[in-house]
mmCIF file of C-alpha atoms in Angstrom:
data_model
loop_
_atom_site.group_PDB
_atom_site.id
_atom_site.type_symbol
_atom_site.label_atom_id
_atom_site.label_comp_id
_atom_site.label_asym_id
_atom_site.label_seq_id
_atom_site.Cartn_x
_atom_site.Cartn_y
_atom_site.Cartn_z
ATOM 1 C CA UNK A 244 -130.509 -79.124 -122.861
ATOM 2 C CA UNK A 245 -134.045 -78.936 -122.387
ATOM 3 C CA UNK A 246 -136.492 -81.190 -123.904
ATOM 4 C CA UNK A 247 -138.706 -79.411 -125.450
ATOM 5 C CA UNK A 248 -141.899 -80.746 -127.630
ATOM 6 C CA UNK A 249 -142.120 -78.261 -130.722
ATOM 7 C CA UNK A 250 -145.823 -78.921 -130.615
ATOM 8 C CA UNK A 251 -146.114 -77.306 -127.116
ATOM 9 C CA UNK A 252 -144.510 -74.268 -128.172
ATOM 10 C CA UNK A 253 -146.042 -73.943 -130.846
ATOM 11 C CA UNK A 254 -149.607 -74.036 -128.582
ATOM 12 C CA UNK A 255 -147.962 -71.681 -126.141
ATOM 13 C CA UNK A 256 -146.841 -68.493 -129.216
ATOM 14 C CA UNK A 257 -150.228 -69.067 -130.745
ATOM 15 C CA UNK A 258 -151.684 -68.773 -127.501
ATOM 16 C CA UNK A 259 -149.507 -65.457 -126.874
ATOM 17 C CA UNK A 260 -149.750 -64.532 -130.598
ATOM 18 C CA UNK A 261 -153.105 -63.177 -129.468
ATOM 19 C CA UNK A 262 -153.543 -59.231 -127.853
ATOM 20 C CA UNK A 263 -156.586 -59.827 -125.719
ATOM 21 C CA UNK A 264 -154.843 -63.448 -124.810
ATOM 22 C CA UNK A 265 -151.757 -61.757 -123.956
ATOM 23 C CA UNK A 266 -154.231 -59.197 -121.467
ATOM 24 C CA UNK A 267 -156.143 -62.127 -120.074
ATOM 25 C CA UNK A 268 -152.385 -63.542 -119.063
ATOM 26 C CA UNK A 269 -151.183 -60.004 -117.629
ATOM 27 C CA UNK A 270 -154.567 -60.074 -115.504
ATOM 28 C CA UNK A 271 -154.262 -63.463 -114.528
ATOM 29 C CA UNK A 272 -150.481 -63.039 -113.016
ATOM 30 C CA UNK A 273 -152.072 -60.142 -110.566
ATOM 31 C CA UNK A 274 -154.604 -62.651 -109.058
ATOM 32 C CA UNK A 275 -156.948 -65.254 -110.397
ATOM 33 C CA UNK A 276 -160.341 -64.539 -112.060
ATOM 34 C CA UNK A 277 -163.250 -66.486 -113.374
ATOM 35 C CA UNK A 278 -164.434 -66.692 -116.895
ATOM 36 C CA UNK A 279 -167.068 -64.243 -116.315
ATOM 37 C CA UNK A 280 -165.345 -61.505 -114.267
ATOM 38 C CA UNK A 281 -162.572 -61.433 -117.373
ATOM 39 C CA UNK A 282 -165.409 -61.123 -119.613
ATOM 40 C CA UNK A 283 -166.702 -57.865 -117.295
ATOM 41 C CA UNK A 284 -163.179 -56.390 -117.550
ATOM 42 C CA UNK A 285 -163.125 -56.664 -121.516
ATOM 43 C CA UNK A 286 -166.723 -56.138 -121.933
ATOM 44 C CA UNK A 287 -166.621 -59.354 -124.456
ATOM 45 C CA UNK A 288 -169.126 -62.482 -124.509
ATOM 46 C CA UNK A 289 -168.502 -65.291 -121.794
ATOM 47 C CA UNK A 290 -168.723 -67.717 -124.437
ATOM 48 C CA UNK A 291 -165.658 -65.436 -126.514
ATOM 49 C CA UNK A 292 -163.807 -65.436 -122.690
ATOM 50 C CA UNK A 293 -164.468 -69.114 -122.854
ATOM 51 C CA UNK A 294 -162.945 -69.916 -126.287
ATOM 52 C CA UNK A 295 -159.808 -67.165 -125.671
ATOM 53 C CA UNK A 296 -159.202 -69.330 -122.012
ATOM 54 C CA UNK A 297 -159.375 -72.820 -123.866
ATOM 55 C CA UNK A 298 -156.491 -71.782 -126.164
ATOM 56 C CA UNK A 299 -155.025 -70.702 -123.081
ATOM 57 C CA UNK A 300 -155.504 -73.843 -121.126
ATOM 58 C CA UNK A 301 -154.482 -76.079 -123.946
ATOM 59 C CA UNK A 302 -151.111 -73.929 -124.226
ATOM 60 C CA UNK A 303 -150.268 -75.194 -120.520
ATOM 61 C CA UNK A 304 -150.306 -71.409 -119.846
ATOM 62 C CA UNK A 305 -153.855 -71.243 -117.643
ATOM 63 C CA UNK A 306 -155.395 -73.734 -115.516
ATOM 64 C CA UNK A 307 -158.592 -73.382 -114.201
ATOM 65 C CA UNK A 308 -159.839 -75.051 -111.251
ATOM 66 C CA UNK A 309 -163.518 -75.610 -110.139
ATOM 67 C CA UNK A 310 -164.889 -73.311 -107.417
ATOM 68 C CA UNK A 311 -168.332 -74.282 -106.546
ATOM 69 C CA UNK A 312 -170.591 -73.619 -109.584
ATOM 70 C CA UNK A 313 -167.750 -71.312 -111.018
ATOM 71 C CA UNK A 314 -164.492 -72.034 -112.954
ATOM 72 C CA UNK A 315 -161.361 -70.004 -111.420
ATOM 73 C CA UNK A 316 -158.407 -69.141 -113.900
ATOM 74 C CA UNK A 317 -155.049 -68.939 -112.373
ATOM 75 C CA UNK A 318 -151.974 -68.571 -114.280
ATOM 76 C CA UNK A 319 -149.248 -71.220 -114.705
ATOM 77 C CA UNK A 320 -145.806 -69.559 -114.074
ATOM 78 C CA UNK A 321 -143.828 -73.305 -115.250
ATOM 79 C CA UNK A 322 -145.421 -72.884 -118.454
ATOM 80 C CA UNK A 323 -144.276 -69.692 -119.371
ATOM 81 C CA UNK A 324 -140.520 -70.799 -117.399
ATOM 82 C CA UNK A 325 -140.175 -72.975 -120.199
ATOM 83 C CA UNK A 326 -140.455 -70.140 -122.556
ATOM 84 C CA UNK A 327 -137.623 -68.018 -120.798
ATOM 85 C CA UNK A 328 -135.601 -70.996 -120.806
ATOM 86 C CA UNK A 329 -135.611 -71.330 -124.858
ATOM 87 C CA UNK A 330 -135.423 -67.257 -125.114
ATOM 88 C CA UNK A 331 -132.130 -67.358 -122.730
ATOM 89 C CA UNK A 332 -130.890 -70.927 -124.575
ATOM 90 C CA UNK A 333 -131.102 -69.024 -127.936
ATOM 91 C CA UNK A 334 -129.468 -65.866 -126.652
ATOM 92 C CA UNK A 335 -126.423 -67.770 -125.355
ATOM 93 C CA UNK A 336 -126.721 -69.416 -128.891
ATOM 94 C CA UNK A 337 -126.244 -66.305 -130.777
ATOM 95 C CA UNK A 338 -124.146 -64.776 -128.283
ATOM 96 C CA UNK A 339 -121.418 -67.927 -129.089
ATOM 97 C CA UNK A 340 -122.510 -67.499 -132.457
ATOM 98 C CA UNK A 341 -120.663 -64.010 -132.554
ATOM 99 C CA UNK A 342 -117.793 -65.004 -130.558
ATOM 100 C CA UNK A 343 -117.069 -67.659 -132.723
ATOM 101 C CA UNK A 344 -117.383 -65.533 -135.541
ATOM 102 C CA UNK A 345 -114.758 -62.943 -134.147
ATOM 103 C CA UNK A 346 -112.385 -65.895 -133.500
ATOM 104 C CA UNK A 347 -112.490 -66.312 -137.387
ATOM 105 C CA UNK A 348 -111.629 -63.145 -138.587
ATOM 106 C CA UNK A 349 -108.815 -63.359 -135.620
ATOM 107 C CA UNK A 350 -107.785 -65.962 -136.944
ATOM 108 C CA UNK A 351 -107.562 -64.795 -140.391
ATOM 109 C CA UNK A 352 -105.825 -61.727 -139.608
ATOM 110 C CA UNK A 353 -103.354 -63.958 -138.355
ATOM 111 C CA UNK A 354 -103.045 -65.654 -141.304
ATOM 112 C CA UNK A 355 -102.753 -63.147 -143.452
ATOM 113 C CA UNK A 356 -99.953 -61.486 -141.432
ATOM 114 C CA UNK A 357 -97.965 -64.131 -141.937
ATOM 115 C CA UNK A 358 -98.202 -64.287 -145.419
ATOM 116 C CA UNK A 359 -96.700 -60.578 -145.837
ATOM 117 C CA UNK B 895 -140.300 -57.109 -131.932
ATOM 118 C CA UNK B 896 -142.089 -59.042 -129.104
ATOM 119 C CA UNK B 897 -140.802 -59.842 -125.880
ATOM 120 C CA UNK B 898 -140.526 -62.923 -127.732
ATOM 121 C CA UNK B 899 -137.533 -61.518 -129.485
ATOM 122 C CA UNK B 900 -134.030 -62.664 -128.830
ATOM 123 C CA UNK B 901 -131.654 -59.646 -129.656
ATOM 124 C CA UNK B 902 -127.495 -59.783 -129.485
ATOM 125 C CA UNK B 903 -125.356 -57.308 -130.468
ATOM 126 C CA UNK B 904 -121.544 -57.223 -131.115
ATOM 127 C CA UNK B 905 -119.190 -54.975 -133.016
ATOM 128 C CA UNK B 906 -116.903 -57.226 -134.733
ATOM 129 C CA UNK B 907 -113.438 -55.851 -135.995
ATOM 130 C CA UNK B 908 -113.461 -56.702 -139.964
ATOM 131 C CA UNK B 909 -115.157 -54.836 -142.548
ATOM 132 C CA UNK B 910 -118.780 -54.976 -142.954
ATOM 133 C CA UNK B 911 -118.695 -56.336 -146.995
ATOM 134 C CA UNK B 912 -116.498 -59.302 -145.069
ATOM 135 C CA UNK B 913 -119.159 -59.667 -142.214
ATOM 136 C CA UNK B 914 -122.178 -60.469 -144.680
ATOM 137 C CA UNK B 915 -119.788 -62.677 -146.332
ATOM 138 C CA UNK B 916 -119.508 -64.691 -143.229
ATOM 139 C CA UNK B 917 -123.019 -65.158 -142.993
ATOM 140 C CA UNK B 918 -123.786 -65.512 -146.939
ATOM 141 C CA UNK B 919 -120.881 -67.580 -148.157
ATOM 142 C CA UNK B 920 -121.151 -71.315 -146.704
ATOM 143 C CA UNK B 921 -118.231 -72.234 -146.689
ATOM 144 C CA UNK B 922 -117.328 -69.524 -144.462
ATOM 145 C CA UNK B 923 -120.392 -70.136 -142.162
ATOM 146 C CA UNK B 924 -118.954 -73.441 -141.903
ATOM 147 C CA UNK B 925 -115.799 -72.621 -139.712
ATOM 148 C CA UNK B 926 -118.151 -70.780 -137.316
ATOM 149 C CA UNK B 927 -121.517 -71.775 -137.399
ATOM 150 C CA UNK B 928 -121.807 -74.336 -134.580
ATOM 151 C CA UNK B 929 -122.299 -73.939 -130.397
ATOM 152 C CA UNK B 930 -119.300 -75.422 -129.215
ATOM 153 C CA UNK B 931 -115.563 -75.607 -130.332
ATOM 154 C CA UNK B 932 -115.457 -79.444 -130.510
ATOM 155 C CA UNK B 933 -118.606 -79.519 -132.490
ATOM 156 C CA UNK B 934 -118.494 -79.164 -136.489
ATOM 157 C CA UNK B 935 -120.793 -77.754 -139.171
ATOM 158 C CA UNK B 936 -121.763 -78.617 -142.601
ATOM 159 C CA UNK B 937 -123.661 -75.262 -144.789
ATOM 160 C CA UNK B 938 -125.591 -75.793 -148.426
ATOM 161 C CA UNK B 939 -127.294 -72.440 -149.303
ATOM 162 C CA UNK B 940 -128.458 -70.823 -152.418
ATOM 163 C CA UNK B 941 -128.145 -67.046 -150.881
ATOM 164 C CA UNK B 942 -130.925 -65.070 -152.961
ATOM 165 C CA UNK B 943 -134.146 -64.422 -151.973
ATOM 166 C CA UNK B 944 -136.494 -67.509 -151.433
ATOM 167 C CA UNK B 945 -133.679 -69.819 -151.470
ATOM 168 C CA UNK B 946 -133.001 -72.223 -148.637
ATOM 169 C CA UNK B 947 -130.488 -72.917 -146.853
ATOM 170 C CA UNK B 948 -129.293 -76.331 -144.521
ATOM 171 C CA UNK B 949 -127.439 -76.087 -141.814
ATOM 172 C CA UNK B 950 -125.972 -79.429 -140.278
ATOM 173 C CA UNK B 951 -124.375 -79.157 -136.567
ATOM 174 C CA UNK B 952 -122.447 -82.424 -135.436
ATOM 175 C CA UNK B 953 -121.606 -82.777 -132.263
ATOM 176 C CA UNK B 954 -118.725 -85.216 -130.706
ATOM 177 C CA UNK B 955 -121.253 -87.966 -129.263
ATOM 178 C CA UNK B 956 -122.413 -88.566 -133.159
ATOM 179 C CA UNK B 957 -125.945 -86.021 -132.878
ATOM 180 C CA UNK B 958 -126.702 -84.118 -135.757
ATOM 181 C CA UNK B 959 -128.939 -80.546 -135.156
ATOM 182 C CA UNK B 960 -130.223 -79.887 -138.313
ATOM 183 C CA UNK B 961 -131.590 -76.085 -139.464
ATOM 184 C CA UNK B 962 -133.518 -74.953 -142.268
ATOM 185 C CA UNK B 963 -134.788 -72.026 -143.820
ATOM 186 C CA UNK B 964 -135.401 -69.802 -146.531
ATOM 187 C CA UNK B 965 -133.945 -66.375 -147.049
ATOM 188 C CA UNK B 966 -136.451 -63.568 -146.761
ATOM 189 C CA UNK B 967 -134.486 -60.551 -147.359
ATOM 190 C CA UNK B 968 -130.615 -60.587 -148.782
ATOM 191 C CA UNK B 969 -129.475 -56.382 -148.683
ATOM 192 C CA UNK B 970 -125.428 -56.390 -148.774
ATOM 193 C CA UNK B 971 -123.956 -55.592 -146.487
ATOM 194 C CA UNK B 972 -126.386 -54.631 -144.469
ATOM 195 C CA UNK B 973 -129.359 -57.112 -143.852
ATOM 196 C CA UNK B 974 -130.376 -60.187 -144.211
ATOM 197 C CA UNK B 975 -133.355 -62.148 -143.073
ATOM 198 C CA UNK B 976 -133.551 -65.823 -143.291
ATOM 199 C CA UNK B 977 -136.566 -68.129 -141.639
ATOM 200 C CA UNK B 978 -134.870 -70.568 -138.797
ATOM 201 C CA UNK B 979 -136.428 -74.095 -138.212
ATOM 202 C CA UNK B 980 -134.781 -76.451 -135.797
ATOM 203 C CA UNK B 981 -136.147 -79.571 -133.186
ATOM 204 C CA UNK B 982 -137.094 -76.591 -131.097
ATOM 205 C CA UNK B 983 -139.014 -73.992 -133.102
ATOM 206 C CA UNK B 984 -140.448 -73.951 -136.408
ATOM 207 C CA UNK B 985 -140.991 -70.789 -138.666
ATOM 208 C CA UNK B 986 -139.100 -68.482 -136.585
ATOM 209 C CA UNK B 987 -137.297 -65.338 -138.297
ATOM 210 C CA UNK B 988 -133.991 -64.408 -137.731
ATOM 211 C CA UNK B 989 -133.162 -60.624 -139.166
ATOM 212 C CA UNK B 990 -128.875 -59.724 -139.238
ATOM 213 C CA UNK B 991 -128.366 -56.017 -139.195
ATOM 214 C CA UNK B 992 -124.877 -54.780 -139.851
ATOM 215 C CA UNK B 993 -123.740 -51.500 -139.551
ATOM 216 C CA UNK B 994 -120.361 -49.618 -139.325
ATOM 217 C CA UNK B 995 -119.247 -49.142 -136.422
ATOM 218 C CA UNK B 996 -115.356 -47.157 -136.485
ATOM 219 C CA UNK B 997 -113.150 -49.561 -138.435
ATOM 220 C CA UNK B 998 -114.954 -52.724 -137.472
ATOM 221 C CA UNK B 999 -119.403 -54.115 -137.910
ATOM 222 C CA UNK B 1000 -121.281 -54.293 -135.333
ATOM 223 C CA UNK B 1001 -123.918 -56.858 -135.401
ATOM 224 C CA UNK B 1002 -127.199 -57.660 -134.063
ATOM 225 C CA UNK B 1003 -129.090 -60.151 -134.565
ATOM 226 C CA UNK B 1004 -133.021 -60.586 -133.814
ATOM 227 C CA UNK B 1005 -134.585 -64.001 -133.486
ATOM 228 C CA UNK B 1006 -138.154 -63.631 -133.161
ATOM 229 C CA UNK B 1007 -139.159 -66.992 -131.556
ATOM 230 C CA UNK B 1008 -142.837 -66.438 -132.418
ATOM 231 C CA UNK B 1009 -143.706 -68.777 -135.332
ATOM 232 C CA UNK B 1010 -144.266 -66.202 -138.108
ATOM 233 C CA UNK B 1011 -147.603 -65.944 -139.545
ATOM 234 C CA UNK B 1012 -146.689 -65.664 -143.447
ATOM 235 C CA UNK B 1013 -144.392 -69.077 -143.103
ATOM 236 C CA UNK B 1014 -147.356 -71.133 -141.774
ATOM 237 C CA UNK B 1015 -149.353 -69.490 -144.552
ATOM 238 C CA UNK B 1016 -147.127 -70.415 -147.457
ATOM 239 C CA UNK B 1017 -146.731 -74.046 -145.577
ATOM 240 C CA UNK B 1018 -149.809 -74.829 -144.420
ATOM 241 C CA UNK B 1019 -152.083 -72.970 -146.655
ATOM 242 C CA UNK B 1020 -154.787 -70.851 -145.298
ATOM 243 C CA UNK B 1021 -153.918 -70.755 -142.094
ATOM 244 C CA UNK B 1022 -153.752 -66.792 -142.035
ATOM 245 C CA UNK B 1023 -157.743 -66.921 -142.674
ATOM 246 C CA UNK B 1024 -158.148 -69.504 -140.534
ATOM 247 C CA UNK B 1025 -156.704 -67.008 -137.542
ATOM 248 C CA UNK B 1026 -158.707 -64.002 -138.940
ATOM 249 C CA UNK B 1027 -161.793 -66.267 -139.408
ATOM 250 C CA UNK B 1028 -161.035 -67.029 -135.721
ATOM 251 C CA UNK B 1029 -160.681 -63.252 -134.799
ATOM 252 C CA UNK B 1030 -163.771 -62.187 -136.411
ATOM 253 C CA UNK B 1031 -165.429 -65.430 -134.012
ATOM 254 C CA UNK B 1032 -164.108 -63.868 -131.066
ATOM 255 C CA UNK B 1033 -164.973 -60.047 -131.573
ATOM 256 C CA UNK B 1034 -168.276 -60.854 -132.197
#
């Protein structure tokens, strides 16, 4: 199982909870960008850029990496592995979930053949 | 739905009246509610609309999981929505749709694993205007 820290995924769906947050990840799986070129493509502030990329950064799901005088943002695939590791650990969960629950009503048609 | 949305489907062969039972009555959840066959469960529930539920899984090495949440939406036999809190993820929403399906239900369940917005407001008060006060931040 997995350890995961609630906290972090908490950080990481707030982070993705977001529409222009969820864009600035989509562009930043193509190739990496600085603040100011993602604040060209969505024609927003680089200080609004700035404060959509911290959330992102603090998530786990951005890093950004000093390029001269300019910051790069490059996305962080483990980040968002840990994600699609509690989406596929849940749907085996529920998947059991439903096996289990045709084993009982199996089992109780079994039962109740008996008793006639 | 996101793409944050677990979704599993089965058709089941019992009647779909039985089928909400088995997810309402706790007793019944009991016998099936738990990941693996050596593991046990223990259900409390009040099953009407903004009551909780608790849902103990013990494993064979002595760990407990523990679950809680509060129902959302009780329709029988057709839907129910319950809020699903665990070690892992908190204020997640879990929606059962059953529907006939020939002489059997088929199932599907929906766990949305993105923390729902109108939990964290009723738990941690304000927080909906603290996002929108956020928003309005950004956009300008």
């Amino acid at each position: 199982m997995v350890d995961y820290r609630s906290e972090e995924l908490d950080e990481i769906f707030h982070a993705l909870s977001n529409s222009t947050r969820r864009h600035i990840v989509l562009e930043l799986t193509k190739k990496d960008l600085t603040v100011n070129e993602l604040a060209e493509k969505y024609d927003m502030s680089v200080q609004g850029v700035s404060k959509h990329i911290q959330v992102l950064v603090r998530s786990g799901l951005v890093t950004q990496k000093r390029a001269g005088r300019l910051k790069r943002c490059s996305f962080n695939y483990e980040t968002l592995e840990n994600v699609s590791e509690l989406i596929q650990r849940y749907r085996a969960f529920w998947e059991a979930r439903l096996e289990a629950l045709e084993k009982y009503f199996n089992k109780k048609k079994i039962k109740e053949n008996k008793k006639k | 739905m996101s793409e944050n949305t677990v979704v599993v489907k089965k058709v089941i062969s019992a009647p779909r009246d039985e089928v909400f039972e088995a997810f309402t009555d706790a007793e019944i959840m009991s016998k099936w509610f738990f990941p693996d066959e050596d593991m046990s469960a223990e259900v409390t529930n009040n099953p009407v609309v903004g009551g909780d539920y608790t849902l103990k899984m013990y494993a064979k090495n002595g760990d407990i999981y523990t679950h809680v949440g509060e129902y959302k939406e009780i329709s029988p036999p057709e839907k129910l929505v319950f809020t699903w809190n665990s070690d892992f993820v908190q204020n997640t929403v879990v929606t059962v749709i059953l529907e006939e399906s020939g002489s059997g239900t088929e199932v599907t369940i929906s766990h949305d694993l993105l923390p729902s917005v109108e939990m964290a407001e009723n738990h941690r008060g304000g927080w909906t205007g603290c996002l929108n006060r956020l928003e309005t931040i950004f956009s300008a």
